[in-house]
mmCIF file of C-alpha atoms and ligand atoms in Angstrom:
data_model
loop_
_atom_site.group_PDB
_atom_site.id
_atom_site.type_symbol
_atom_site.label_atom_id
_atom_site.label_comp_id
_atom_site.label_asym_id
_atom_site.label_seq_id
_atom_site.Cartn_x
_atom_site.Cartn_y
_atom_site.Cartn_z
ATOM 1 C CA UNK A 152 -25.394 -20.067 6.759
ATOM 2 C CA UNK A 153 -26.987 -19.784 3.173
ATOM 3 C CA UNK A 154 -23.606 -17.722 2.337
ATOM 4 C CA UNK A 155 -21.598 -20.359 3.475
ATOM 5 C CA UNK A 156 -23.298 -22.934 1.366
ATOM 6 C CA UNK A 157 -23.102 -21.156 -1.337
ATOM 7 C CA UNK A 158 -19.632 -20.203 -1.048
ATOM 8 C CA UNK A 159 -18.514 -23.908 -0.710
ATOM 9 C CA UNK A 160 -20.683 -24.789 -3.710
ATOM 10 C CA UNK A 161 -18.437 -22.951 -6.352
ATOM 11 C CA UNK A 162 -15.381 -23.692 -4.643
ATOM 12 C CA UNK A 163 -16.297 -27.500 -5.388
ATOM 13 C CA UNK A 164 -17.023 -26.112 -8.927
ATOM 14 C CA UNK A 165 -13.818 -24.665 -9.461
ATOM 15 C CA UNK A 166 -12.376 -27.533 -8.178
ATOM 16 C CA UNK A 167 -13.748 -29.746 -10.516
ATOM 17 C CA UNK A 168 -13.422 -27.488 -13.860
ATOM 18 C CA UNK A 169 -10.128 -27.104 -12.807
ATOM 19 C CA UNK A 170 -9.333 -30.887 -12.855
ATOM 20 C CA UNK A 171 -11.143 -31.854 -15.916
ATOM 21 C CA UNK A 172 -8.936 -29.233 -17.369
ATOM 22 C CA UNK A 173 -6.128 -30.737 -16.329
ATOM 23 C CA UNK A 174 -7.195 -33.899 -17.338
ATOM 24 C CA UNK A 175 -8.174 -33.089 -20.913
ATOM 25 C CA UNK A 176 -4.364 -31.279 -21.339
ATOM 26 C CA UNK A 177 -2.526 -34.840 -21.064
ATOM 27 C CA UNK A 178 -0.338 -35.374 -24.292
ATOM 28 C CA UNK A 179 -2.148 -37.719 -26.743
ATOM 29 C CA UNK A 180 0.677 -39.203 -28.552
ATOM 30 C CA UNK A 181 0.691 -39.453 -32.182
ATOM 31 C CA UNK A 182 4.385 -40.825 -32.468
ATOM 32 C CA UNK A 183 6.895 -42.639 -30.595
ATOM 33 C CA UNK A 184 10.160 -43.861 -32.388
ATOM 34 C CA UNK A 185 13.567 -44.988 -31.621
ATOM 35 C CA UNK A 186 16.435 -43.128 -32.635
ATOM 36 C CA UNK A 187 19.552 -44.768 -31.575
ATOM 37 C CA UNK A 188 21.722 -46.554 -28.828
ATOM 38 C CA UNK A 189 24.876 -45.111 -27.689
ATOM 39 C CA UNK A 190 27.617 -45.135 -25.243
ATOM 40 C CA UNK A 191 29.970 -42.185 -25.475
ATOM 41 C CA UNK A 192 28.904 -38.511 -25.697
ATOM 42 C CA UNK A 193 29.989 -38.126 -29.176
ATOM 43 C CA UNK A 194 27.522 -41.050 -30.433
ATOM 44 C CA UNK A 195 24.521 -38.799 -28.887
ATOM 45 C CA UNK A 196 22.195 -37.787 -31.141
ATOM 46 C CA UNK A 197 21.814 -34.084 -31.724
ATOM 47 C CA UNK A 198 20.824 -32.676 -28.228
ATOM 48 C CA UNK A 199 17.714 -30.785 -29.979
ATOM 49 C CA UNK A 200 14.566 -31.868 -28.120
ATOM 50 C CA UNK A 201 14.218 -31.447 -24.505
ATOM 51 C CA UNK A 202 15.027 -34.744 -22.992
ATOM 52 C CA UNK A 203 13.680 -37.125 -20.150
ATOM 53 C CA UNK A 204 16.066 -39.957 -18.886
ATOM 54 C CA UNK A 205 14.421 -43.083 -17.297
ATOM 55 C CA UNK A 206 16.740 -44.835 -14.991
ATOM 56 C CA UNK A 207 16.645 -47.249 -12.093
ATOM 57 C CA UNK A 208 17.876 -50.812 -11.421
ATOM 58 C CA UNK A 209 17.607 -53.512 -13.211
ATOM 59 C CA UNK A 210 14.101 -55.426 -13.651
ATOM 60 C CA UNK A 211 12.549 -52.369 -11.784
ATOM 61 C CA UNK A 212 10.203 -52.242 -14.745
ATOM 62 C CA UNK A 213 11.638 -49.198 -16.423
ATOM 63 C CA UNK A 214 10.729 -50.425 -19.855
ATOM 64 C CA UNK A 215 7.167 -51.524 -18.779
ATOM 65 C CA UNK A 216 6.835 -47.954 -17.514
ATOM 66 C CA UNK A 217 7.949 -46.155 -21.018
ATOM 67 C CA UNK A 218 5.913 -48.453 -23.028
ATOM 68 C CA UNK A 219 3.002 -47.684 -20.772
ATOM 69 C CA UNK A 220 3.639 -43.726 -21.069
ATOM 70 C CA UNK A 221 3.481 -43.582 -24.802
ATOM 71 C CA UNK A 222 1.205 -46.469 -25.201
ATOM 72 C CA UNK A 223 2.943 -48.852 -27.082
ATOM 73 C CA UNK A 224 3.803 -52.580 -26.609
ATOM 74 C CA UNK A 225 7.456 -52.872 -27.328
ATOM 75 C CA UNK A 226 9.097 -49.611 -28.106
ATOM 76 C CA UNK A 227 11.454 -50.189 -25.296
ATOM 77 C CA UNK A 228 12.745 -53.487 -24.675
ATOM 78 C CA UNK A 229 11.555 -55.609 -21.579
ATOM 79 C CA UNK A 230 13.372 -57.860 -19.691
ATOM 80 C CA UNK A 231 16.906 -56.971 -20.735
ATOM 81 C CA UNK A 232 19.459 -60.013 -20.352
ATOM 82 C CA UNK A 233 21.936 -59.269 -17.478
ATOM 83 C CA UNK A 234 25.209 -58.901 -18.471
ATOM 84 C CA UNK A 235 24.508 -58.091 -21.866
ATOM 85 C CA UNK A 236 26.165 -55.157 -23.363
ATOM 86 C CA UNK A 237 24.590 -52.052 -22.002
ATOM 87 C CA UNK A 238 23.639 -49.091 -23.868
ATOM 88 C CA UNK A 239 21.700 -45.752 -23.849
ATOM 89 C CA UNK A 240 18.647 -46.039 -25.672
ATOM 90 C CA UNK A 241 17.240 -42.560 -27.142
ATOM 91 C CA UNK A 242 13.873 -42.098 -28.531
ATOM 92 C CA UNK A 243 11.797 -39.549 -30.248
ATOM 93 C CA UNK A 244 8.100 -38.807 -28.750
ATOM 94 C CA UNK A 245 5.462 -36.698 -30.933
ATOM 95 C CA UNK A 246 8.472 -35.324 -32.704
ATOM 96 C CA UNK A 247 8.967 -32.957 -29.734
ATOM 97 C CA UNK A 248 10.377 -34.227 -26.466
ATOM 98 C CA UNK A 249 13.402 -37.176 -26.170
ATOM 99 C CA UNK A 250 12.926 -40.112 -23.943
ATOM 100 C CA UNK A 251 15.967 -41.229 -22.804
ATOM 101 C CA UNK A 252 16.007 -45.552 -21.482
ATOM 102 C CA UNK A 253 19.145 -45.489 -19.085
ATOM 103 C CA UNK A 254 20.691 -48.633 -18.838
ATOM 104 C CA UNK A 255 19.391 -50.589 -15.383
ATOM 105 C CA UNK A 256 22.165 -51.408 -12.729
ATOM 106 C CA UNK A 257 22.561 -53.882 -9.459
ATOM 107 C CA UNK A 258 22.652 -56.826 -11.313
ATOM 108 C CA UNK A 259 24.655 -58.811 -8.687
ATOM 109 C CA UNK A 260 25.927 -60.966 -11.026
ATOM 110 C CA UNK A 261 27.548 -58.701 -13.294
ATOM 111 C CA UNK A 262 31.144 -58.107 -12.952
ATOM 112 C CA UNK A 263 32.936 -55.633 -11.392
ATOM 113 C CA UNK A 264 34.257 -53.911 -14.410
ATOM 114 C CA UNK A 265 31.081 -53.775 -16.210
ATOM 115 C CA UNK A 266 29.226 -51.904 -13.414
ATOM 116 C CA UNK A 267 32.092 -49.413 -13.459
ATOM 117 C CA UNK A 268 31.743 -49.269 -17.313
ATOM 118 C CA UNK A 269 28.045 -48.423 -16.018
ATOM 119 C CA UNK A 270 29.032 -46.079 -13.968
ATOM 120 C CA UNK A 271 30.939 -43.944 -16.302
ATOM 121 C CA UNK A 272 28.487 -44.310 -18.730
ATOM 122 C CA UNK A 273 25.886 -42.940 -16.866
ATOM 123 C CA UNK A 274 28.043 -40.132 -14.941
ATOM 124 C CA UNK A 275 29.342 -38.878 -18.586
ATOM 125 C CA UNK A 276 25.720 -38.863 -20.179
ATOM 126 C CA UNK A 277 24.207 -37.050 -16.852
ATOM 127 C CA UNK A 278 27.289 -34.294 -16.432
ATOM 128 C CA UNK A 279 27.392 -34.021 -20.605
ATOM 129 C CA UNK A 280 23.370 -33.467 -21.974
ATOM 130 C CA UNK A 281 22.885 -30.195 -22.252
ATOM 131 C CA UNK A 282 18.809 -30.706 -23.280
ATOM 132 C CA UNK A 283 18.804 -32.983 -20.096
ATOM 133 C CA UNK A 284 15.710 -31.491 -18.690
ATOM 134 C CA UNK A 285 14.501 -34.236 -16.149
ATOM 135 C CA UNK A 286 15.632 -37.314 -14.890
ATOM 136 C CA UNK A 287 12.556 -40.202 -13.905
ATOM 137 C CA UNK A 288 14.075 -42.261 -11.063
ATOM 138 C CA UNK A 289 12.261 -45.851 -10.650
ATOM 139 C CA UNK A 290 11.831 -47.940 -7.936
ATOM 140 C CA UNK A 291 9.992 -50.770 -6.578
ATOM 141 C CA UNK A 292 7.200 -50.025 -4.418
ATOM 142 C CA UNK A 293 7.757 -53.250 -2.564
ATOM 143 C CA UNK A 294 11.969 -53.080 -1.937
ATOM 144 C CA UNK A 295 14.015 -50.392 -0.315
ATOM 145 C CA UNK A 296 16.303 -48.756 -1.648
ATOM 146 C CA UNK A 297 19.332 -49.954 -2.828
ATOM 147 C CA UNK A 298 23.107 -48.554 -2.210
ATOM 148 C CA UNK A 299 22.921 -48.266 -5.642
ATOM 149 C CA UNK A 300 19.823 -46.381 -5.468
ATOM 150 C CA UNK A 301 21.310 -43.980 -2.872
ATOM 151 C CA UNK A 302 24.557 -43.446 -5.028
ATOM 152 C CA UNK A 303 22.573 -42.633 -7.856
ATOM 153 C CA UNK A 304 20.004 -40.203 -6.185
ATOM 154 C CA UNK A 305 23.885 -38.408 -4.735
ATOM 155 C CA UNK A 306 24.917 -38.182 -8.334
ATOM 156 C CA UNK A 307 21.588 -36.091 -9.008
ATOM 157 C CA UNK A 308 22.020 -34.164 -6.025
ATOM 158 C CA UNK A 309 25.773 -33.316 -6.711
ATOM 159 C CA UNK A 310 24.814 -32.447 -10.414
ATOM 160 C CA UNK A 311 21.668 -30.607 -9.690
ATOM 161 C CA UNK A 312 19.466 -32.371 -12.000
ATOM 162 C CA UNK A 313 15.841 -31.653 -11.959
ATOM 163 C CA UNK A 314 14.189 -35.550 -11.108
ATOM 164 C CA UNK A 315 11.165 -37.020 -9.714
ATOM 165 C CA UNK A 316 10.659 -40.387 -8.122
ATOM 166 C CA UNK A 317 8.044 -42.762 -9.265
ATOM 167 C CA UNK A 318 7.107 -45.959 -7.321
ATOM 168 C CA UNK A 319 6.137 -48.686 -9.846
ATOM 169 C CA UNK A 320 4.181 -52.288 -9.606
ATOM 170 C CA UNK A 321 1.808 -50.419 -7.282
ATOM 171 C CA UNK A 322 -0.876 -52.823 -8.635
ATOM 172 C CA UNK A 323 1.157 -55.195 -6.721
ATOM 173 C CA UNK A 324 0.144 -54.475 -3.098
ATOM 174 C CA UNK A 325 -3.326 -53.299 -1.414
ATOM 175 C CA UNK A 326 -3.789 -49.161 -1.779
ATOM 176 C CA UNK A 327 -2.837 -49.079 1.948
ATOM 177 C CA UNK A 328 0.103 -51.200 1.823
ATOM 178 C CA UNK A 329 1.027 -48.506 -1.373
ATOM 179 C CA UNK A 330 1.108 -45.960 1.065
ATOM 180 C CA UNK A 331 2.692 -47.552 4.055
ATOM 181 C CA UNK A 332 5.339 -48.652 1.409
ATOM 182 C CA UNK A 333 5.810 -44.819 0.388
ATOM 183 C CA UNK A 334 6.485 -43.383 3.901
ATOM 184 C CA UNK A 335 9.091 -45.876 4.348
ATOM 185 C CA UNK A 336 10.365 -45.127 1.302
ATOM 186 C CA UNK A 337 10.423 -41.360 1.553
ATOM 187 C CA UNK A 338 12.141 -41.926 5.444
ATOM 188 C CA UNK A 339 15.175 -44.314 3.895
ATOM 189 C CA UNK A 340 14.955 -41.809 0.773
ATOM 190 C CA UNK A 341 15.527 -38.841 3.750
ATOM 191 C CA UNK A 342 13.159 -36.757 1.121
ATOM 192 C CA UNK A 343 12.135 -33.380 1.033
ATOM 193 C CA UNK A 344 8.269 -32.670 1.213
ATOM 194 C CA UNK A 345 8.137 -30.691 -1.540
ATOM 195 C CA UNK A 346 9.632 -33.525 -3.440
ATOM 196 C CA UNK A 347 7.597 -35.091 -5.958
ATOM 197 C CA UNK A 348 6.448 -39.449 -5.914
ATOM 198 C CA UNK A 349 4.444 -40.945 -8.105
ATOM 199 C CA UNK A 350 2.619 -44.302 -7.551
ATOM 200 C CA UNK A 351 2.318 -46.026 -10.860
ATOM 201 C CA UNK A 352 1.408 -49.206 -12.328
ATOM 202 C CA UNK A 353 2.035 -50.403 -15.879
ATOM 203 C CA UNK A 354 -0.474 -53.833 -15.586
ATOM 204 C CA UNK A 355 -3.433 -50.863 -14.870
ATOM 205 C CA UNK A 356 -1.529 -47.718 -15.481
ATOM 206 C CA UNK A 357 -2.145 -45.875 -12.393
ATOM 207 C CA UNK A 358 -0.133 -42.526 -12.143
ATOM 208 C CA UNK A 359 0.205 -42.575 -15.835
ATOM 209 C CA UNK A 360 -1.797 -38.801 -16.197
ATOM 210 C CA UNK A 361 0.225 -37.913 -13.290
ATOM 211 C CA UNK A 362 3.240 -38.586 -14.426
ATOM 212 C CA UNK A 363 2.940 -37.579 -18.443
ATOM 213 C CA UNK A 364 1.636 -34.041 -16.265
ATOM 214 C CA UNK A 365 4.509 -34.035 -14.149
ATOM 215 C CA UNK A 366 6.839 -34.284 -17.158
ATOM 216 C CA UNK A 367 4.798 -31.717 -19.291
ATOM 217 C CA UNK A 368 5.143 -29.259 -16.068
ATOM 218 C CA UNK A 369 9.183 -29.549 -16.247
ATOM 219 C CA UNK A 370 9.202 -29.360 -19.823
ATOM 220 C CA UNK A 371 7.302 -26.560 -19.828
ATOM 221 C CA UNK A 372 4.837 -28.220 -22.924
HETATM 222 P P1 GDP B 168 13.322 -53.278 -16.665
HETATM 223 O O1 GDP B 168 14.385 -54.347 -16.613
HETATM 224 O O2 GDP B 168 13.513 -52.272 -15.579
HETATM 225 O O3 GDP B 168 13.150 -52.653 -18.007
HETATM 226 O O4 GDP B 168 11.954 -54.006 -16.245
HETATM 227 P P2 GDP B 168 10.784 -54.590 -17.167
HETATM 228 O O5 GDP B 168 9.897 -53.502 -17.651
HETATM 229 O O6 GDP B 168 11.363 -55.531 -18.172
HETATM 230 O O7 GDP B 168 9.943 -55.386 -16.068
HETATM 231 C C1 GDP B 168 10.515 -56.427 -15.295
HETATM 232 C C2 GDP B 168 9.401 -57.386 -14.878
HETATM 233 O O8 GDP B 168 8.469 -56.710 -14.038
HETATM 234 C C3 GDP B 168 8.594 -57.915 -16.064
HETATM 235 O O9 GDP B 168 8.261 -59.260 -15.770
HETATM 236 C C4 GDP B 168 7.364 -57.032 -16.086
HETATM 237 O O10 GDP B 168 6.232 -57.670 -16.625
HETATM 238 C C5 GDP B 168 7.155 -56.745 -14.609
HETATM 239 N N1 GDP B 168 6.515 -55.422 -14.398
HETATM 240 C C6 GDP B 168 6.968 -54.227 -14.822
HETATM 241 N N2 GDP B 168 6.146 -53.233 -14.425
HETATM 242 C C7 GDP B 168 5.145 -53.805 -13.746
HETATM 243 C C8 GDP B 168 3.956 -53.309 -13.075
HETATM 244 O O11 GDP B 168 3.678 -52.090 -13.013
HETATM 245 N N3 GDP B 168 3.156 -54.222 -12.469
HETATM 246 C C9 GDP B 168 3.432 -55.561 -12.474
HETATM 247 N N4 GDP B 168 2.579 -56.377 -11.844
HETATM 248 N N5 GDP B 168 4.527 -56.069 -13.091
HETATM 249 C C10 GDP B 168 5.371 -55.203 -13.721
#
């Protein structure tokens, strides 16, 4: 009985050096800076750093969520117009990994041609990056998934890209209505157990260490 205690004892302090381990190894980051917008391939800049595209549709709060992982206000841009012209945003974090802002689709007023234009876009810059190393799908904890959604996460399939998805404005609904939400999210999503979904909120930045480890793990940093 005494052995048993004991036993359990330093498993729960393993546990918990283990965890305050992990939580001291999240990046700190000393720099975040934008590098340029492009279109085409050959306006890319040089495919050096290991990269991280953001991407999901529009309004999903894909900007909120990169401002909240490096911890600034405005590096990318909130609250894009629709129908605007859309580009691909690239940005350079501690000098050492490249966050990539995706433009945001589903805009159902945007014409036809421009969501092809998106389309191409986005199929050329996710067949073409060589230093793609991850790809940070975003959704809305409170709406299903979107056609759009579905093509896109077939498009990741087809090309094999490494991505995980994250559930944002969590803050937005009670923890158990978070988790109802992700079951019937994962059903419609027909998704793997093994993988990965993050619950995260930019307003109180819930999931933020889980996500900056998620993205150190693929990156290998
Ligand atoms: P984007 O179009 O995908 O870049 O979305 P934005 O980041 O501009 O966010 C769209 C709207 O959702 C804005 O009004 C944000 O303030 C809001 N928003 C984004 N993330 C969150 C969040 O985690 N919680 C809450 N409550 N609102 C959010």
């Amino acid at each position: 009985m005494h052995r048993l205690v004991l036993i359990d004892m330093s498993h729960r302090v393993n546990i918990s050096e283990f965890s305050k381990k992990i939580e001291t190894s999240i990046m700190k980051i000393t720099s975040a800076e934008f590098i340029k917008s492009a279109v085409l391939p050959s306006q890319y800049p040089p495919a050096t750093l290991p990269e991280v595209a953001f991407v999901g549709r529009s309004n999903v709060g894909k900007s909120s969520l990169i401002n909240a992982l490096v911890g600034r206000k405005n590096l990318a841009k909130t609250s894009n117009t629709p129908g605007r012209t859309q580009l691909i945003n690239f940005f350079a974090v501690n000098e050492t990994i490249s966050f990539v802002d995706l433009p945001g689709y589903g805009f159902a007023k945007v014409a036809r041609a421009m969501q092809r234009d998106w389309g191409k876009m986005i199929e050329a810059y996710l067949r073409e990056r060589q230093n793609l190393a991850l790809v940070v799908f975003i959704l809305d904890i409170r709406r299903d998934p979107s056609e759009d959604d579905l093509s896109l996460r077939d498009w990741l399939e087809s090309y094999r890209i490494p991505y995980l998805y994250v559930l944002t404005k969590a803050d937005k609904l009670s923890n158990n209505q978070a988790l109802n939400r992700r079951r019937i999210i994962e059903k419609s999503l027909r998704l793997p157990a093994v993988k990965g979904i993050i619950l995260f909120s930019a307003k109180t930045q819930k999931g933020r260490n889980d996500l900056w480890r998620a993205l150190q793990d693929s990156l290998h940093l």
